[in-house]
Each structure stands twice: as C-alpha cells, then as structure tokens.
Coordinates of C-alpha atoms in Angstrom, one line a residue:
X264 CA 10.4 -88.5 57.1
X265 CA 13.8 -88.5 54.6
X266 CA 11.6 -87.8 52.1
X267 CA 10.0 -84.2 54.0
X268 CA 13.8 -83.5 54.2
X269 CA 15.1 -83.8 51.0
X270 CA 11.8 -81.5 50.0
X271 CA 12.5 -78.9 52.5
X272 CA 16.0 -78.9 51.1
X273 CA 14.8 -78.1 47.5
X274 CA 12.4 -75.3 48.9
X275 CA 13.8 -71.8 48.7
X276 CA 14.4 -70.2 52.1
X277 CA 13.0 -67.0 53.6
X278 CA 16.2 -64.9 52.8
X279 CA 16.5 -66.2 48.9
X280 CA 12.4 -65.1 48.2
X281 CA 12.0 -61.7 46.3
X282 CA 10.4 -59.0 47.7
X283 CA 8.1 -56.7 46.4
X284 CA 10.4 -53.8 47.0
X285 CA 13.2 -56.1 45.0
X286 CA 10.6 -56.6 42.2
X287 CA 10.3 -52.8 41.8
X288 CA 13.8 -52.2 41.6
X289 CA 14.5 -54.8 39.0
X290 CA 12.2 -53.8 37.3
X291 CA 13.2 -50.0 37.1
X292 CA 16.5 -51.2 36.6
X293 CA 15.5 -53.2 33.3
X294 CA 13.5 -50.4 31.8
X295 CA 16.1 -47.7 32.2
X296 CA 18.7 -49.7 31.7
X297 CA 17.6 -52.3 28.9
X298 CA 14.8 -50.0 27.4
X299 CA 16.4 -48.1 24.2
X300 CA 14.4 -44.4 24.0
X301 CA 11.8 -44.6 21.0
X302 CA 13.1 -40.7 19.8
X303 CA 16.7 -41.6 20.4
X304 CA 17.5 -41.8 16.4
X305 CA 16.3 -38.1 16.1
X306 CA 20.1 -37.3 18.2
X307 CA 21.3 -38.7 15.2
X308 CA 24.2 -35.9 12.7
X309 CA 23.3 -35.4 9.7
X310 CA 26.1 -34.0 7.5
X311 CA 25.6 -30.8 5.6
X312 CA 27.5 -32.3 2.4
X313 CA 28.7 -35.3 1.7
X314 CA 32.4 -34.5 2.4
X315 CA 31.5 -31.6 4.8
X316 CA 32.9 -31.7 8.6
X317 CA 29.8 -29.7 10.1
X318 CA 26.8 -32.0 10.7
X319 CA 23.8 -31.2 12.6
X320 CA 21.0 -33.2 14.6
X321 CA 18.5 -34.9 12.7
X322 CA 15.9 -33.1 14.7
X323 CA 17.4 -29.5 13.5
X324 CA 16.8 -31.0 10.2
X325 CA 13.1 -32.0 10.7
X326 CA 12.1 -29.0 12.8
X327 CA 13.6 -25.9 10.8
X328 CA 11.1 -26.2 7.6
X329 CA 8.1 -26.3 9.8
X330 CA 9.4 -23.1 11.9
X331 CA 9.9 -21.6 8.5
X332 CA 6.4 -22.6 7.1
X333 CA 4.7 -20.9 10.4
X334 CA 6.1 -17.8 10.1
X335 CA 5.3 -17.6 6.3
X336 CA 1.2 -18.3 7.5
X337 CA 1.8 -15.8 10.5
X338 CA 3.1 -13.3 8.0
X339 CA -0.2 -14.3 5.3
X340 CA -2.8 -14.2 8.2
X341 CA -1.7 -10.8 9.4
X342 CA -1.0 -9.0 6.1
X343 CA -4.1 -6.3 5.6
X344 CA -4.7 -7.4 2.2
X345 CA -4.8 -11.3 2.9
X346 CA -8.2 -12.8 3.1
X347 CA -7.0 -14.9 6.1
X348 CA -6.7 -11.2 7.5
X349 CA -10.3 -11.1 7.7
X350 CA -10.5 -13.6 9.9
X351 CA -8.0 -13.3 12.7
X352 CA -8.0 -9.5 13.8
X353 CA -4.4 -8.1 13.7
X354 CA -5.5 -6.2 17.1
X355 CA -8.0 -3.5 18.0
X356 CA -9.0 -0.9 14.8
X357 CA -7.2 2.4 15.4
X358 CA -9.4 5.1 16.7
X359 CA -10.2 7.9 14.4
X360 CA -7.7 10.9 15.2
X361 CA -9.6 14.4 15.5
X362 CA -8.6 16.8 13.0
X363 CA -6.7 19.8 14.3
X364 CA -8.1 23.1 14.0
X365 CA -5.1 24.9 16.0
X366 CA -4.3 26.8 12.3
X367 CA -7.8 25.9 10.4
X368 CA -11.2 25.1 11.3
X369 CA -12.4 22.1 8.9
X370 CA -15.0 23.6 6.0
X371 CA -17.4 21.0 6.8
X372 CA -18.3 18.3 9.1
X373 CA -20.1 15.2 8.1
X374 CA -22.4 15.1 4.9
X375 CA -24.8 17.7 3.8
X376 CA -27.9 18.2 1.7
X377 CA -26.2 18.6 -1.9
X378 CA -29.6 19.8 -3.3
X379 CA -29.5 22.4 -0.6
X380 CA -25.8 22.9 -1.7
X381 CA -26.2 23.4 -5.1
X382 CA -28.9 26.0 -4.6
X383 CA -26.0 29.0 -4.1
X384 CA -24.5 30.7 -6.9
X385 CA -21.4 28.8 -8.8
X386 CA -18.0 30.1 -8.3
X387 CA -15.9 30.5 -11.3
X388 CA -13.9 27.4 -11.2
X389 CA -13.3 24.4 -13.3
X390 CA -11.9 20.9 -13.2
X391 CA -8.5 21.0 -14.9
X392 CA -7.0 17.6 -16.1
X393 CA -3.8 17.2 -18.3
X394 CA -3.7 14.2 -20.0
X395 CA -2.7 12.4 -23.2
X396 CA -4.8 9.9 -25.5
X397 CA -3.1 6.9 -24.7
X398 CA -4.1 8.0 -21.3
X399 CA -8.1 7.8 -21.6
X400 CA -8.9 4.6 -20.0
X401 CA -7.6 6.4 -16.4
X402 CA -9.4 9.6 -17.7
X403 CA -13.1 7.7 -17.9
X404 CA -11.1 6.4 -14.3
X405 CA -11.5 9.7 -13.2
X406 CA -14.1 11.5 -14.3
X407 CA -16.7 8.5 -12.9
X408 CA -15.3 8.9 -9.6
X409 CA -15.7 13.3 -9.5
X410 CA -19.1 12.3 -11.2
X411 CA -20.1 10.0 -8.7
X412 CA -19.0 11.6 -5.6
X413 CA -19.4 15.6 -6.6
X414 CA -20.5 17.2 -9.9
X415 CA -23.5 14.9 -10.6
X416 CA -24.6 17.8 -8.1
X417 CA -22.6 20.7 -8.9
X418 CA -22.0 20.4 -12.4
X419 CA -18.5 22.2 -12.6
X420 CA -17.3 22.6 -16.3
X421 CA -14.4 20.5 -17.3
X422 CA -11.1 21.6 -19.1
X423 CA -8.9 19.2 -20.9
X424 CA -5.4 19.8 -22.2
X425 CA -2.8 18.0 -23.8
X426 CA 0.9 19.2 -25.1
X427 CA -0.2 17.3 -28.5
X428 CA -3.8 17.3 -30.4
X429 CA -6.7 14.7 -28.8
X430 CA -8.3 12.7 -30.7
X431 CA -11.6 12.0 -31.7
X432 CA -12.1 9.1 -29.4
X433 CA -10.8 10.8 -26.5
X434 CA -13.2 13.6 -27.2
X435 CA -16.3 11.4 -27.9
X436 CA -15.4 9.5 -25.0
X437 CA -14.7 12.2 -22.5
X438 CA -18.2 13.7 -23.1
X439 CA -20.1 10.1 -22.8
X440 CA -18.8 10.5 -18.6
X441 CA -20.2 14.0 -18.1
X442 CA -23.1 16.6 -18.5
X443 CA -21.0 19.3 -17.3
X444 CA -19.6 22.0 -20.3
X445 CA -16.2 20.4 -21.9
X446 CA -13.2 22.3 -23.7
X447 CA -10.3 21.0 -25.3
X448 CA -7.2 22.5 -25.5
X449 CA -3.4 22.0 -26.6
X450 CA -0.7 23.5 -24.6
X451 CA 1.9 25.6 -26.7
X452 CA 5.7 25.3 -27.1
X453 CA 6.2 28.3 -25.0
X454 CA 4.5 26.5 -21.6
X455 CA 5.7 23.0 -22.7
X456 CA 9.5 22.0 -22.8
X457 CA 12.8 23.6 -22.7
X458 CA 12.6 27.7 -22.3
X459 CA 15.2 29.3 -25.0
X460 CA 17.9 30.2 -22.1
X461 CA 18.3 26.6 -20.9
X462 CA 21.0 24.5 -22.2
X463 CA 19.1 21.2 -23.0
X464 CA 22.3 19.5 -22.4
X465 CA 23.1 20.0 -19.1
X466 CA 19.0 19.7 -18.4
X467 CA 18.6 16.4 -19.9
X468 CA 21.7 15.3 -18.1
X469 CA 20.3 16.2 -15.4
X470 CA 16.9 13.8 -16.0
X471 CA 19.2 11.6 -16.7
X472 CA 20.8 11.2 -13.1
X473 CA 17.3 11.3 -11.7
X474 CA 16.7 8.4 -13.5
X475 CA 20.3 6.9 -12.3
X476 CA 19.2 7.4 -8.4
X477 CA 15.8 5.6 -8.7
X478 CA 14.0 8.5 -8.1
X479 CA 10.1 8.3 -8.9
X480 CA 9.8 9.7 -12.6
X481 CA 12.6 11.2 -12.5
X482 CA 14.1 10.0 -15.5
X483 CA 11.3 10.8 -17.4
X484 CA 11.6 14.0 -19.4
X485 CA 7.8 14.6 -20.0
X486 CA 7.3 14.5 -16.3
X487 CA 9.9 17.9 -15.9
X488 CA 7.5 19.5 -18.4
X489 CA 4.8 18.5 -16.5
X490 CA 5.8 20.0 -13.5
X491 CA 7.5 22.8 -14.8
X492 CA 3.6 23.7 -16.6
X493 CA 1.7 23.3 -13.4
X494 CA 4.5 25.1 -11.5
X495 CA 3.5 28.5 -13.8
X496 CA 2.4 28.7 -16.7
X497 CA -1.1 26.8 -16.8
X498 CA -3.3 29.5 -15.5
X499 CA -1.4 31.4 -18.7
X500 CA -3.6 29.3 -20.8
X501 CA -6.2 30.7 -23.0
X502 CA -9.0 28.3 -21.9
X503 CA -8.3 28.9 -18.6
X504 CA -7.9 33.3 -18.3
X505 CA -11.6 33.3 -17.7
X506 CA -11.8 31.1 -14.4
X507 CA -10.7 32.2 -10.8
X508 CA -10.8 28.5 -9.3
X509 CA -9.4 25.1 -10.5
X510 CA -9.8 21.8 -9.9
X511 CA -6.4 19.5 -10.6
X512 CA -8.0 16.0 -11.8
X513 CA -5.2 13.8 -12.7
X514 CA -6.2 10.2 -14.7
X515 CA -6.6 7.2 -12.8
X516 CA -7.4 8.9 -9.1
X517 CA -10.3 7.9 -7.0
X518 CA -12.4 9.1 -4.3
X519 CA -13.9 7.2 -1.6
X520 CA -16.3 9.7 0.0
X521 CA -19.0 12.1 -1.3
X522 CA -18.3 15.6 -1.3
X523 CA -21.7 17.1 -0.6
X524 CA -20.3 21.1 -0.1
X525 CA -18.9 23.1 -2.8
X526 CA -15.0 23.3 -1.8
X527 CA -14.9 26.4 -4.2
X528 CA -17.5 28.2 -2.0
X529 CA -16.0 27.8 1.2
X530 CA -12.2 29.4 -0.2
X531 CA -14.1 31.9 -1.0
X532 CA -15.7 32.6 1.8
X533 CA -12.6 31.6 4.2
X534 CA -10.1 33.5 2.1
X535 CA -8.3 30.8 1.1
X536 CA -6.2 30.3 -2.2
X537 CA -5.0 26.9 -2.2
X538 CA -6.4 23.5 -1.0
X539 CA -4.8 20.1 -0.4
X540 CA -5.2 16.6 0.7
X541 CA -1.6 15.9 2.3
X542 CA 1.5 17.6 2.0
X543 CA 4.9 15.6 1.4
X544 CA 8.5 16.1 1.9
X545 CA 10.3 17.0 -1.3
X546 CA 13.2 15.1 -2.3
X547 CA 16.3 16.8 -1.6
X548 CA 17.5 15.1 -4.8
X549 CA 15.3 16.6 -6.7
X550 CA 16.0 20.6 -6.1
X551 CA 19.5 20.0 -5.6
X552 CA 20.2 23.9 -6.5
X553 CA 17.8 24.5 -3.4

C-alpha cells in the first residue's frame, strides 16, 4: 500500500499533463522565435565603396543586373531587324493606308501586262545618271534594279554625266548591264562649280558652316555643285537637248516592285510636269536666305 502511494506521487497530475493546444502553441513559438529565415542574409547592406557611407541591400545588388538583362532582351526581341523579332510579333500588322485621291488619282492600281503596255509608242524620254568612276559599283546596283523592275520591258535610253571623264572600265561595265542605248557626257565648267559673279571665299565659308552644323552632305563642296546642276542646268546639256522627259537615277538605289506601266506616257496623258515618290521638308539651315 505504501509502494502504491509512492508511485502515485511520482506520476504527474492532470494539471501538469500537456494538452494538444499547449503543444501547438509551443511549437509555433519555437518556430517563430528560434528558427532563422533562410533569406535574411539578403537584407545585409553593402557599401558602394570601401570608404563610402552609402550602402544598399544585397538583394538590390543581385536584382539590378537581372532587370537590366531582361530589358536588353526585350529590346532585342522587339527590334524590327532582330532575328528574334520574327519569333515574337510586336503587334498586329499595320493596315494599308489608302492613297488620297483628293488632288490626283494614281496612274495604275496593281500590275498590268507589260507586253501590252510596251506596245504603245514610247515617250521622248531617257534616264539621267550623274556619277563618277569611283561610284561604278553603286551604278551597277541601280542598273540591275531599274532593268529588272522596269526597263527590260520598255527599253528607254540612258545618259550618263560626269564633271570629269568616264574611264573605259566604267563605260564597258555599264554597257554589260543594259541592252538599251547609252550615252556618256561631260559637264562643262559653265554648268559645274562656282559662277564668275560668286565670291568663292564667302561660298566656301557657307559650306564649312553647314559642315560644322552636321548637316547631311552640307560640308561637301561637290554636293552643292550637284544640287546647283540639277536645279537649273542639267536640261541644257547637249545630250539632253533632244529629250522631253527625264528620269533621274542615283547610284545605289533599289526598286522593290515591278513597274509594269510607262510613267512617261501617263505623265503626258495627264498633263503632269514633275513626279516624285516622297516630298520632305527642306532644312532651313540649308537655305538661310529664303
């Protein structure tokens, strides 16, 4: 009997027994109070420089280059010339804007049969190309495009002009890329360069100023001579006296569509005198006296 009393004293009473609620509270307390979070080290602050008082959290140092990399990738993918841009379209394709016919109607919609079109009489017209010997590669590029997209059907002649002499390599190469008639001419000093009444020092100073202003081609003396020639003298050249119409062709140009009608004839029929693909505003720095 004494041994039973001694055993009962050793056993815990009901008040001392842990309950389920007590176990849960203790566990939660241990977890929140004793266990250290795994990402706490990201809050460490790092000085920008060794002796600097400015510091930033470590997570900013790690996240910033990742954000920069994502932005670069997005710009690369969305760039129109990027190979990745073909995989992820930037949006719906733009709708084709109808050409306004408020003032004039377009000559032709779509493609015509060039065999039918070239059966009509030709206009009294020619292609005019102002180039130098060193621009031969660009001239060949233009000839290929013009012949491929238009002149293989209509066979209009070419007139090549230069303020110098065309060498034999230039002449022979040009003749290899067209079956049309070709003439080569030289621009005389009366149509190229400074006129006699011009103060050349003042003119050259104006050209230098345009070059200093980073105006495209503004600092090139030859470019100004070319503009002056095309503005008022080209049609006075002896090789162009016999023509009524001209089509100006520059080196290194490309046509992206076939021209299956004769623009010269349509110009005549519609009483037009000048045609162009796009009109841009003139830079006021290039015409300060206007």
